[in-house]
Amino acid sequence: MNSIDEEVMRRIRNDLIDSYDEELEMELEDQTVAQLTGEEPINSSSQDKERRRQYFRELFRLQGELVKLQDWVIATGHKVVILFEGRDAAGKGGVIKRITQRLNPRVCRVAALPAPSDRERSQWYFQRYVAHLPAAGEMVLFDRSWYNRAGVERVMGFCSDAQYEEFFRTVPEFEKMLVRSGVQIIKYWFSISDDEQNLRFLGRIHDPLKQWKLSPMDLESRRRWEEYTRAKEVMLERTHIPEAPWWVVQADDKKKARLNCIHHLLQQMPYQETEHPPVVLPERIRHDDYVRQPVSQDIVVPEVY
């Protein structure tokens, strides 16, 4: 194995370690940072350990602020739409998970629409997205959005030139209309380099738990890197409006991208901590004549672990 191959494998290994960190974040919800990072399953340097500790500390702090933001959204009846766009493997899903991880899904929900059906293709283009817009006191995170038309549909030939141009004529007015109705729109583009996307695709190929993320469309997007770049540049130029500007997140470093995006998101709303009455757990009502009935062992899940 030459030095280039060794470097690629080292980076793939580090990417897999990052994915294990993601699982720790999602699974060990109530662990302290010390518990979470005190025992390393890998041979990490003290500098690496300290960086991870700092990352987790800041992530948990920002997630605490997101809870305050959620309370403020509920209390004020604010309506928020957040669009997450970017290349395949750019890290959109990772930051969405970190934003929603500790929030109420009834307040902060994710809209990740599949490919349109034949019926939906016959509708007004924005129609199926409108159904997912927030009511008062709600935040909706679009994991890809109506900007599919400016990106994948354009590059892969899923829309005509006329449909493409009509999109650009319509989308500024559509977003302005939403803003006038009281919906705040925040648009993020996650930017990664050619080399970094290649690395992440290789990581998915080598990780059996992530191979499902590699669709034929993802692989084709890799081949058409330059076409996607041109489409992105046109999209940003033609849809960056004062009412709903684009914000670009530098995402080659996934952990920094998550922290930077969440920090920026918190700056976009004038939220403040909402006071709540103290929570008092009521005494359980007990009845002397109540006897709990035994559960039949036939329906109990076997305790294998």
PDB file of C-alpha atoms in Angstrom:
ATOM      1  CA  MET A   1       0.000   0.000   0.000  1.00  0.00           C
ATOM      2  CA  ASN A   2       1.516   3.342  -1.046  1.00  0.00           C
ATOM      3  CA  SER A   3       1.472   6.506   1.050  1.00  0.00           C
ATOM      4  CA  ILE A   4      -1.569   7.926  -0.758  1.00  0.00           C
ATOM      5  CA  ASP A   5      -3.607   4.779  -0.099  1.00  0.00           C
ATOM      6  CA  GLU A   6      -2.497   4.818   3.544  1.00  0.00           C
ATOM      7  CA  GLU A   7      -3.631   8.413   3.903  1.00  0.00           C
ATOM      8  CA  VAL A   8      -7.021   7.630   2.334  1.00  0.00           C
ATOM      9  CA  MET A   9      -7.520   4.650   4.657  1.00  0.00           C
ATOM     10  CA  ARG A  10      -6.502   6.749   7.655  1.00  0.00           C
ATOM     11  CA  ARG A  11      -9.079   9.373   6.736  1.00  0.00           C
ATOM     12  CA  ILE A  12     -11.758   6.730   6.148  1.00  0.00           C
ATOM     13  CA  ARG A  13     -10.965   5.272   9.580  1.00  0.00           C
ATOM     14  CA  ASN A  14     -11.295   8.724  11.170  1.00  0.00           C
ATOM     15  CA  ASP A  15     -14.606   9.212   9.387  1.00  0.00           C
ATOM     16  CA  LEU A  16     -15.846   5.896  10.791  1.00  0.00           C
ATOM     17  CA  ILE A  17     -14.768   7.028  14.255  1.00  0.00           C
ATOM     18  CA  ASP A  18     -16.826  10.196  13.728  1.00  0.00           C
ATOM     19  CA  SER A  19     -19.825   8.020  12.888  1.00  0.00           C
ATOM     20  CA  TYR A  20     -19.335   6.126  16.157  1.00  0.00           C
ATOM     21  CA  ASP A  21     -19.276   9.486  17.938  1.00  0.00           C
ATOM     22  CA  GLU A  22     -22.606  10.253  16.280  1.00  0.00           C
ATOM     23  CA  GLU A  23     -24.053   7.072  17.718  1.00  0.00           C
ATOM     24  CA  LEU A  24     -22.770   8.054  21.158  1.00  0.00           C
ATOM     25  CA  GLU A  25     -24.472  11.422  20.814  1.00  0.00           C
ATOM     26  CA  MET A  26     -27.781   9.842  19.885  1.00  0.00           C
ATOM     27  CA  GLU A  27     -27.709   6.967  22.379  1.00  0.00           C
ATOM     28  CA  LEU A  28     -26.070   8.284  25.538  1.00  0.00           C
ATOM     29  CA  GLU A  29     -28.552  11.093  26.044  1.00  0.00           C
ATOM     30  CA  ASP A  30     -28.097  11.590  29.761  1.00  0.00           C
ATOM     31  CA  GLN A  31     -24.365  10.998  30.070  1.00  0.00           C
ATOM     32  CA  THR A  32     -22.085  13.794  31.192  1.00  0.00           C
ATOM     33  CA  VAL A  33     -19.257  14.831  28.918  1.00  0.00           C
ATOM     34  CA  ALA A  34     -16.749  13.138  31.233  1.00  0.00           C
ATOM     35  CA  GLN A  35     -18.666   9.867  31.098  1.00  0.00           C
ATOM     36  CA  LEU A  36     -19.109  10.165  27.375  1.00  0.00           C
ATOM     37  CA  THR A  37     -15.466  10.785  26.545  1.00  0.00           C
ATOM     38  CA  GLY A  38     -13.608   9.339  29.517  1.00  0.00           C
ATOM     39  CA  GLU A  39     -13.087   5.862  28.108  1.00  0.00           C
ATOM     40  CA  GLU A  40     -11.821   5.784  24.543  1.00  0.00           C
ATOM     41  CA  PRO A  41     -12.393   2.681  22.389  1.00  0.00           C
ATOM     42  CA  ILE A  42      -9.512   3.778  20.169  1.00  0.00           C
ATOM     43  CA  ASN A  43      -5.934   4.852  20.660  1.00  0.00           C
ATOM     44  CA  SER A  44      -6.477   8.610  20.590  1.00  0.00           C
ATOM     45  CA  SER A  45      -3.988  11.290  21.495  1.00  0.00           C
ATOM     46  CA  SER A  46      -4.676  13.599  24.425  1.00  0.00           C
ATOM     47  CA  GLN A  47      -5.158  16.423  21.920  1.00  0.00           C
ATOM     48  CA  ASP A  48      -7.809  14.433  20.055  1.00  0.00           C
ATOM     49  CA  LYS A  49      -9.571  13.608  23.321  1.00  0.00           C
ATOM     50  CA  GLU A  50      -9.598  17.249  24.356  1.00  0.00           C
ATOM     51  CA  ARG A  51     -11.036  18.335  20.988  1.00  0.00           C
ATOM     52  CA  ARG A  52     -13.820  15.807  21.355  1.00  0.00           C
ATOM     53  CA  ARG A  53     -14.545  16.943  24.911  1.00  0.00           C
ATOM     54  CA  GLN A  54     -14.755  20.539  23.740  1.00  0.00           C
ATOM     55  CA  TYR A  55     -17.037  19.534  20.897  1.00  0.00           C
ATOM     56  CA  PHE A  56     -19.447  17.675  23.163  1.00  0.00           C
ATOM     57  CA  ARG A  57     -19.464  20.469  25.747  1.00  0.00           C
ATOM     58  CA  GLU A  58     -20.316  23.058  23.111  1.00  0.00           C
ATOM     59  CA  LEU A  59     -22.870  20.808  21.420  1.00  0.00           C
ATOM     60  CA  PHE A  60     -24.719  20.212  24.696  1.00  0.00           C
ATOM     61  CA  ARG A  61     -24.616  23.941  25.498  1.00  0.00           C
ATOM     62  CA  LEU A  62     -26.053  24.840  22.092  1.00  0.00           C
ATOM     63  CA  GLN A  63     -28.734  22.163  22.418  1.00  0.00           C
ATOM     64  CA  GLY A  64     -29.723  23.756  25.723  1.00  0.00           C
ATOM     65  CA  GLU A  65     -30.149  27.048  23.872  1.00  0.00           C
ATOM     66  CA  LEU A  66     -32.249  25.278  21.231  1.00  0.00           C
ATOM     67  CA  VAL A  67     -34.628  24.172  23.998  1.00  0.00           C
ATOM     68  CA  LYS A  68     -34.957  27.829  25.057  1.00  0.00           C
ATOM     69  CA  LEU A  69     -35.568  28.772  21.423  1.00  0.00           C
ATOM     70  CA  GLN A  70     -38.275  26.119  21.184  1.00  0.00           C
ATOM     71  CA  ASP A  71     -40.026  27.492  24.269  1.00  0.00           C
ATOM     72  CA  TRP A  72     -39.871  31.006  22.800  1.00  0.00           C
ATOM     73  CA  VAL A  73     -41.306  29.811  19.460  1.00  0.00           C
ATOM     74  CA  ILE A  74     -44.229  28.217  21.314  1.00  0.00           C
ATOM     75  CA  ALA A  75     -44.824  31.220  23.561  1.00  0.00           C
ATOM     76  CA  THR A  76     -44.749  33.770  20.728  1.00  0.00           C
ATOM     77  CA  GLY A  77     -46.471  31.685  18.043  1.00  0.00           C
ATOM     78  CA  HIS A  78     -43.489  32.167  15.756  1.00  0.00           C
ATOM     79  CA  LYS A  79     -43.381  30.208  12.484  1.00  0.00           C
ATOM     80  CA  VAL A  80     -40.017  29.059  11.133  1.00  0.00           C
ATOM     81  CA  VAL A  81     -38.952  27.183   8.000  1.00  0.00           C
ATOM     82  CA  ILE A  82     -35.322  26.068   7.767  1.00  0.00           C
ATOM     83  CA  LEU A  83     -34.064  24.667   4.469  1.00  0.00           C
ATOM     84  CA  PHE A  84     -31.026  22.394   4.364  1.00  0.00           C
ATOM     85  CA  GLU A  85     -29.458  21.992   0.948  1.00  0.00           C
ATOM     86  CA  GLY A  86     -26.081  20.779  -0.266  1.00  0.00           C
ATOM     87  CA  ARG A  87     -24.321  17.994  -2.084  1.00  0.00           C
ATOM     88  CA  ASP A  88     -24.810  14.347  -1.194  1.00  0.00           C
ATOM     89  CA  ALA A  89     -22.852  13.456   1.978  1.00  0.00           C
ATOM     90  CA  ALA A  90     -22.430  17.141   2.868  1.00  0.00           C
ATOM     91  CA  GLY A  91     -23.686  16.577   6.429  1.00  0.00           C
ATOM     92  CA  LYS A  92     -27.205  18.004   6.258  1.00  0.00           C
ATOM     93  CA  GLY A  93     -28.741  15.014   8.014  1.00  0.00           C
ATOM     94  CA  GLY A  94     -26.154  15.144  10.779  1.00  0.00           C
ATOM     95  CA  VAL A  95     -26.893  18.727  11.755  1.00  0.00           C
ATOM     96  CA  ILE A  96     -30.657  18.139  11.503  1.00  0.00           C
ATOM     97  CA  LYS A  97     -30.293  15.266  13.970  1.00  0.00           C
ATOM     98  CA  ARG A  98     -28.361  17.468  16.398  1.00  0.00           C
ATOM     99  CA  ILE A  99     -30.939  20.260  16.166  1.00  0.00           C
ATOM    100  CA  THR A 100     -33.940  18.003  16.733  1.00  0.00           C
ATOM    101  CA  GLN A 101     -32.312  15.569  19.168  1.00  0.00           C
ATOM    102  CA  ARG A 102     -33.616  17.209  22.350  1.00  0.00           C
ATOM    103  CA  LEU A 103     -36.621  19.084  20.978  1.00  0.00           C
ATOM    104  CA  ASN A 104     -40.297  18.203  20.962  1.00  0.00           C
ATOM    105  CA  PRO A 105     -41.129  16.603  17.579  1.00  0.00           C
ATOM    106  CA  ARG A 106     -44.581  18.176  17.759  1.00  0.00           C
ATOM    107  CA  VAL A 107     -42.928  21.594  17.750  1.00  0.00           C
ATOM    108  CA  CYS A 108     -39.818  20.985  15.685  1.00  0.00           C
ATOM    109  CA  ARG A 109     -40.409  18.491  12.891  1.00  0.00           C
ATOM    110  CA  VAL A 110     -38.497  17.345   9.839  1.00  0.00           C
ATOM    111  CA  ALA A 111     -39.907  17.234   6.318  1.00  0.00           C
ATOM    112  CA  ALA A 112     -37.913  14.887   4.087  1.00  0.00           C
ATOM    113  CA  LEU A 113     -40.089  14.307   1.052  1.00  0.00           C
ATOM    114  CA  PRO A 114     -39.561  11.318  -1.272  1.00  0.00           C
ATOM    115  CA  ALA A 115     -39.524  11.594  -5.042  1.00  0.00           C
ATOM    116  CA  PRO A 116     -42.852  12.988  -6.278  1.00  0.00           C
ATOM    117  CA  SER A 117     -45.567  10.595  -7.381  1.00  0.00           C
ATOM    118  CA  ASP A 118     -47.192  10.813 -10.810  1.00  0.00           C
ATOM    119  CA  ARG A 119     -50.057  12.739  -9.250  1.00  0.00           C
ATOM    120  CA  GLU A 120     -47.718  15.179  -7.510  1.00  0.00           C
ATOM    121  CA  ARG A 121     -45.833  15.767 -10.759  1.00  0.00           C
ATOM    122  CA  SER A 122     -49.084  17.029 -12.254  1.00  0.00           C
ATOM    123  CA  GLN A 123     -49.602  19.536  -9.414  1.00  0.00           C
ATOM    124  CA  TRP A 124     -48.299  23.055  -9.037  1.00  0.00           C
ATOM    125  CA  TYR A 125     -44.633  22.492  -8.218  1.00  0.00           C
ATOM    126  CA  PHE A 126     -44.756  24.001  -4.706  1.00  0.00           C
ATOM    127  CA  GLN A 127     -48.044  22.335  -3.762  1.00  0.00           C
ATOM    128  CA  ARG A 128     -46.670  19.308  -1.918  1.00  0.00           C
ATOM    129  CA  TYR A 129     -44.267  21.484   0.073  1.00  0.00           C
ATOM    130  CA  VAL A 130     -47.011  23.853   1.206  1.00  0.00           C
ATOM    131  CA  ALA A 131     -48.697  21.003   3.093  1.00  0.00           C
ATOM    132  CA  HIS A 132     -45.669  20.796   5.401  1.00  0.00           C
ATOM    133  CA  LEU A 133     -45.393  24.491   6.276  1.00  0.00           C
ATOM    134  CA  PRO A 134     -45.607  25.386   9.988  1.00  0.00           C
ATOM    135  CA  ALA A 135     -48.542  26.679  11.967  1.00  0.00           C
ATOM    136  CA  ALA A 136     -48.035  29.131  14.832  1.00  0.00           C
ATOM    137  CA  GLY A 137     -45.496  27.887  17.359  1.00  0.00           C
ATOM    138  CA  GLU A 138     -43.829  25.402  15.006  1.00  0.00           C
ATOM    139  CA  MET A 139     -40.461  24.935  13.335  1.00  0.00           C
ATOM    140  CA  VAL A 140     -40.127  22.829  10.179  1.00  0.00           C
ATOM    141  CA  LEU A 141     -36.741  21.621   8.959  1.00  0.00           C
ATOM    142  CA  PHE A 142     -36.722  20.652   5.277  1.00  0.00           C
ATOM    143  CA  ASP A 143     -34.104  17.990   4.521  1.00  0.00           C
ATOM    144  CA  ARG A 144     -33.946  19.112   0.912  1.00  0.00           C
ATOM    145  CA  SER A 145     -36.743  21.311  -0.277  1.00  0.00           C
ATOM    146  CA  TRP A 146     -38.295  22.975  -3.309  1.00  0.00           C
ATOM    147  CA  TYR A 147     -34.719  23.715  -4.383  1.00  0.00           C
ATOM    148  CA  ASN A 148     -34.550  20.167  -5.743  1.00  0.00           C
ATOM    149  CA  ARG A 149     -35.667  21.724  -9.013  1.00  0.00           C
ATOM    150  CA  ALA A 150     -32.613  23.978  -9.125  1.00  0.00           C
ATOM    151  CA  GLY A 151     -30.258  21.119  -8.269  1.00  0.00           C
ATOM    152  CA  VAL A 152     -30.847  17.430  -8.828  1.00  0.00           C
ATOM    153  CA  GLU A 153     -33.806  17.888 -11.207  1.00  0.00           C
ATOM    154  CA  ARG A 154     -31.818  20.274 -13.375  1.00  0.00           C
ATOM    155  CA  VAL A 155     -28.627  18.199 -13.436  1.00  0.00           C
ATOM    156  CA  MET A 156     -30.317  14.829 -13.914  1.00  0.00           C
ATOM    157  CA  GLY A 157     -32.757  16.096 -16.541  1.00  0.00           C
ATOM    158  CA  PHE A 158     -35.912  15.530 -14.454  1.00  0.00           C
ATOM    159  CA  CYS A 159     -37.369  18.903 -15.460  1.00  0.00           C
ATOM    160  CA  SER A 160     -37.559  20.800 -18.719  1.00  0.00           C
ATOM    161  CA  ASP A 161     -35.801  24.092 -19.433  1.00  0.00           C
ATOM    162  CA  ALA A 162     -39.181  25.817 -19.253  1.00  0.00           C
ATOM    163  CA  GLN A 163     -39.942  24.316 -15.824  1.00  0.00           C
ATOM    164  CA  TYR A 164     -36.480  25.304 -14.640  1.00  0.00           C
ATOM    165  CA  GLU A 165     -36.922  28.921 -15.679  1.00  0.00           C
ATOM    166  CA  GLU A 166     -40.451  29.051 -14.276  1.00  0.00           C
ATOM    167  CA  PHE A 167     -39.037  27.900 -10.932  1.00  0.00           C
ATOM    168  CA  PHE A 168     -36.659  30.837 -10.807  1.00  0.00           C
ATOM    169  CA  ARG A 169     -39.451  33.243 -11.749  1.00  0.00           C
ATOM    170  CA  THR A 170     -41.736  31.833  -9.063  1.00  0.00           C
ATOM    171  CA  VAL A 171     -39.560  30.964  -6.073  1.00  0.00           C
ATOM    172  CA  PRO A 172     -38.641  34.541  -5.025  1.00  0.00           C
ATOM    173  CA  GLU A 173     -42.313  35.539  -5.040  1.00  0.00           C
ATOM    174  CA  PHE A 174     -43.288  32.311  -3.275  1.00  0.00           C
ATOM    175  CA  GLU A 175     -40.801  32.950  -0.473  1.00  0.00           C
ATOM    176  CA  LYS A 176     -41.713  36.627  -0.203  1.00  0.00           C
ATOM    177  CA  MET A 177     -45.361  35.616   0.146  1.00  0.00           C
ATOM    178  CA  LEU A 178     -44.486  33.229   2.969  1.00  0.00           C
ATOM    179  CA  VAL A 179     -42.481  35.899   4.747  1.00  0.00           C
ATOM    180  CA  ARG A 180     -45.345  38.403   4.428  1.00  0.00           C
ATOM    181  CA  SER A 181     -47.647  35.800   5.992  1.00  0.00           C
ATOM    182  CA  GLY A 182     -45.381  35.594   9.045  1.00  0.00           C
ATOM    183  CA  VAL A 183     -43.179  32.614   8.165  1.00  0.00           C
ATOM    184  CA  GLN A 184     -39.466  33.132   8.751  1.00  0.00           C
ATOM    185  CA  ILE A 185     -37.321  31.365   6.135  1.00  0.00           C
ATOM    186  CA  ILE A 186     -33.712  30.407   6.822  1.00  0.00           C
ATOM    187  CA  LYS A 187     -31.769  28.752   3.987  1.00  0.00           C
ATOM    188  CA  TYR A 188     -28.521  26.828   4.469  1.00  0.00           C
ATOM    189  CA  TRP A 189     -26.221  25.427   1.804  1.00  0.00           C
ATOM    190  CA  PHE A 190     -23.689  22.892   3.107  1.00  0.00           C
ATOM    191  CA  SER A 191     -20.484  23.222   1.117  1.00  0.00           C
ATOM    192  CA  ILE A 192     -17.892  20.441   0.912  1.00  0.00           C
ATOM    193  CA  SER A 193     -14.876  19.978  -1.309  1.00  0.00           C
ATOM    194  CA  ASP A 194     -14.535  17.462  -4.119  1.00  0.00           C
ATOM    195  CA  ASP A 195     -11.967  15.523  -2.085  1.00  0.00           C
ATOM    196  CA  GLU A 196     -14.113  15.439   1.041  1.00  0.00           C
ATOM    197  CA  GLN A 197     -17.193  14.137  -0.764  1.00  0.00           C
ATOM    198  CA  ASN A 198     -15.071  11.433  -2.379  1.00  0.00           C
ATOM    199  CA  LEU A 199     -13.774  10.436   1.059  1.00  0.00           C
ATOM    200  CA  ARG A 200     -17.265  10.276   2.574  1.00  0.00           C
ATOM    201  CA  PHE A 201     -18.554   8.149  -0.288  1.00  0.00           C
ATOM    202  CA  LEU A 202     -15.620   5.771   0.219  1.00  0.00           C
ATOM    203  CA  GLY A 203     -16.443   5.682   3.911  1.00  0.00           C
ATOM    204  CA  ARG A 204     -20.020   4.658   3.144  1.00  0.00           C
ATOM    205  CA  ILE A 205     -18.804   1.962   0.789  1.00  0.00           C
ATOM    206  CA  HIS A 206     -16.566   0.518   3.518  1.00  0.00           C
ATOM    207  CA  ASP A 207     -19.181   0.788   6.299  1.00  0.00           C
ATOM    208  CA  PRO A 208     -21.936  -1.859   5.965  1.00  0.00           C
ATOM    209  CA  LEU A 209     -24.169   0.176   8.297  1.00  0.00           C
ATOM    210  CA  LYS A 210     -24.086   3.138   5.893  1.00  0.00           C
ATOM    211  CA  GLN A 211     -24.132   1.494   2.477  1.00  0.00           C
ATOM    212  CA  TRP A 212     -27.892   2.038   2.279  1.00  0.00           C
ATOM    213  CA  LYS A 213     -27.164   5.772   2.021  1.00  0.00           C
ATOM    214  CA  LEU A 214     -25.500   5.258  -1.358  1.00  0.00           C
ATOM    215  CA  SER A 215     -28.200   5.356  -4.013  1.00  0.00           C
ATOM    216  CA  PRO A 216     -27.561   5.174  -7.756  1.00  0.00           C
ATOM    217  CA  MET A 217     -28.411   8.896  -7.824  1.00  0.00           C
ATOM    218  CA  ASP A 218     -25.665   9.606  -5.265  1.00  0.00           C
ATOM    219  CA  LEU A 219     -23.106   7.729  -7.336  1.00  0.00           C
ATOM    220  CA  GLU A 220     -24.157   9.576 -10.478  1.00  0.00           C
ATOM    221  CA  SER A 221     -23.883  12.906  -8.645  1.00  0.00           C
ATOM    222  CA  ARG A 222     -20.244  12.060  -7.986  1.00  0.00           C
ATOM    223  CA  ARG A 223     -19.620  11.756 -11.717  1.00  0.00           C
ATOM    224  CA  ARG A 224     -21.416  15.036 -12.409  1.00  0.00           C
ATOM    225  CA  TRP A 225     -19.603  17.111  -9.783  1.00  0.00           C
ATOM    226  CA  GLU A 226     -19.009  20.072 -12.084  1.00  0.00           C
ATOM    227  CA  GLU A 227     -22.598  20.154 -13.337  1.00  0.00           C
ATOM    228  CA  TYR A 228     -23.838  20.275  -9.733  1.00  0.00           C
ATOM    229  CA  THR A 229     -21.374  23.086  -9.042  1.00  0.00           C
ATOM    230  CA  ARG A 230     -22.717  25.151 -11.927  1.00  0.00           C
ATOM    231  CA  ALA A 231     -26.315  24.485 -10.866  1.00  0.00           C
ATOM    232  CA  LYS A 232     -25.516  25.530  -7.282  1.00  0.00           C
ATOM    233  CA  GLU A 233     -23.865  28.755  -8.428  1.00  0.00           C
ATOM    234  CA  VAL A 234     -26.881  29.703 -10.556  1.00  0.00           C
ATOM    235  CA  MET A 235     -29.268  28.828  -7.720  1.00  0.00           C
ATOM    236  CA  LEU A 236     -27.470  30.976  -5.148  1.00  0.00           C
ATOM    237  CA  GLU A 237     -27.224  33.908  -7.554  1.00  0.00           C
ATOM    238  CA  ARG A 238     -30.878  33.847  -8.610  1.00  0.00           C
ATOM    239  CA  THR A 239     -32.566  33.049  -5.272  1.00  0.00           C
ATOM    240  CA  HIS A 240     -30.520  35.002  -2.729  1.00  0.00           C
ATOM    241  CA  ILE A 241     -33.109  37.609  -1.736  1.00  0.00           C
ATOM    242  CA  PRO A 242     -33.230  39.964   1.284  1.00  0.00           C
ATOM    243  CA  GLU A 243     -36.395  38.326   2.597  1.00  0.00           C
ATOM    244  CA  ALA A 244     -34.798  34.859   2.528  1.00  0.00           C
ATOM    245  CA  PRO A 245     -31.035  34.986   2.025  1.00  0.00           C
ATOM    246  CA  TRP A 246     -28.755  31.981   1.635  1.00  0.00           C
ATOM    247  CA  TRP A 247     -26.183  31.077   4.275  1.00  0.00           C
ATOM    248  CA  VAL A 248     -23.251  28.849   3.315  1.00  0.00           C
ATOM    249  CA  VAL A 249     -21.914  26.404   5.907  1.00  0.00           C
ATOM    250  CA  GLN A 250     -18.349  25.226   5.361  1.00  0.00           C
ATOM    251  CA  ALA A 251     -18.794  21.504   6.018  1.00  0.00           C
ATOM    252  CA  ASP A 252     -15.513  19.684   5.354  1.00  0.00           C
ATOM    253  CA  ASP A 253     -15.217  19.319   9.133  1.00  0.00           C
ATOM    254  CA  LYS A 254     -18.569  17.794  10.135  1.00  0.00           C
ATOM    255  CA  LYS A 255     -18.359  18.621  13.833  1.00  0.00           C
ATOM    256  CA  LYS A 256     -17.398  22.247  13.277  1.00  0.00           C
ATOM    257  CA  ALA A 257     -20.145  22.539  10.658  1.00  0.00           C
ATOM    258  CA  ARG A 258     -22.772  21.329  13.145  1.00  0.00           C
ATOM    259  CA  LEU A 259     -21.678  23.754  15.827  1.00  0.00           C
ATOM    260  CA  ASN A 260     -21.373  26.685  13.419  1.00  0.00           C
ATOM    261  CA  CYS A 261     -24.785  26.030  11.875  1.00  0.00           C
ATOM    262  CA  ILE A 262     -26.584  25.679  15.214  1.00  0.00           C
ATOM    263  CA  HIS A 263     -24.822  28.773  16.596  1.00  0.00           C
ATOM    264  CA  HIS A 264     -25.824  30.760  13.513  1.00  0.00           C
ATOM    265  CA  LEU A 265     -29.402  29.485  13.637  1.00  0.00           C
ATOM    266  CA  LEU A 266     -29.752  30.690  17.220  1.00  0.00           C
ATOM    267  CA  GLN A 267     -28.663  34.177  16.124  1.00  0.00           C
ATOM    268  CA  GLN A 268     -31.474  34.413  13.566  1.00  0.00           C
ATOM    269  CA  MET A 269     -34.275  34.789  16.132  1.00  0.00           C
ATOM    270  CA  PRO A 270     -34.578  37.196  19.082  1.00  0.00           C
ATOM    271  CA  TYR A 271     -35.437  34.397  21.504  1.00  0.00           C
ATOM    272  CA  GLN A 272     -35.166  34.665  25.258  1.00  0.00           C
ATOM    273  CA  GLU A 273     -35.690  32.249  28.087  1.00  0.00           C
ATOM    274  CA  THR A 274     -39.358  31.628  28.796  1.00  0.00           C
ATOM    275  CA  GLU A 275     -40.436  31.400  32.403  1.00  0.00           C
ATOM    276  CA  HIS A 276     -42.340  28.278  33.388  1.00  0.00           C
ATOM    277  CA  PRO A 277     -44.283  27.579  36.576  1.00  0.00           C
ATOM    278  CA  PRO A 278     -42.528  25.064  38.814  1.00  0.00           C
ATOM    279  CA  VAL A 279     -43.409  21.468  38.014  1.00  0.00           C
ATOM    280  CA  VAL A 280     -44.847  19.530  40.947  1.00  0.00           C
ATOM    281  CA  LEU A 281     -45.308  15.789  40.679  1.00  0.00           C
ATOM    282  CA  PRO A 282     -48.755  14.890  42.082  1.00  0.00           C
ATOM    283  CA  GLU A 283     -49.198  12.090  44.574  1.00  0.00           C
ATOM    284  CA  ARG A 284     -50.358   8.860  43.017  1.00  0.00           C
ATOM    285  CA  ILE A 285     -53.878   7.831  43.968  1.00  0.00           C
ATOM    286  CA  ARG A 286     -53.917   4.409  45.642  1.00  0.00           C
ATOM    287  CA  HIS A 287     -56.903   2.135  46.251  1.00  0.00           C
ATOM    288  CA  ASP A 288     -56.796  -0.666  48.805  1.00  0.00           C
ATOM    289  CA  ASP A 289     -58.958  -2.931  46.647  1.00  0.00           C
ATOM    290  CA  TYR A 290     -56.706  -2.660  43.573  1.00  0.00           C
ATOM    291  CA  VAL A 291     -54.586  -5.720  42.794  1.00  0.00           C
ATOM    292  CA  ARG A 292     -52.295  -5.676  39.783  1.00  0.00           C
ATOM    293  CA  GLN A 293     -52.946  -8.676  37.541  1.00  0.00           C
ATOM    294  CA  PRO A 294     -49.978 -10.821  36.438  1.00  0.00           C
ATOM    295  CA  VAL A 295     -48.903 -10.655  32.801  1.00  0.00           C
ATOM    296  CA  SER A 296     -49.008 -13.911  30.890  1.00  0.00           C
ATOM    297  CA  GLN A 297     -45.498 -15.101  30.100  1.00  0.00           C
ATOM    298  CA  ASP A 298     -46.708 -16.034  26.631  1.00  0.00           C
ATOM    299  CA  ILE A 299     -46.686 -12.372  25.596  1.00  0.00           C
ATOM    300  CA  VAL A 300     -43.523 -11.230  27.402  1.00  0.00           C
ATOM    301  CA  VAL A 301     -40.554 -10.440  25.183  1.00  0.00           C
ATOM    302  CA  PRO A 302     -37.720 -12.868  26.008  1.00  0.00           C
ATOM    303  CA  GLU A 303     -34.918 -11.223  27.980  1.00  0.00           C
ATOM    304  CA  VAL A 304     -32.050 -12.223  25.713  1.00  0.00           C
ATOM    305  CA  TYR A 305     -29.798  -9.441  27.012  1.00  0.00           C
TER     306      TYR A 305
END
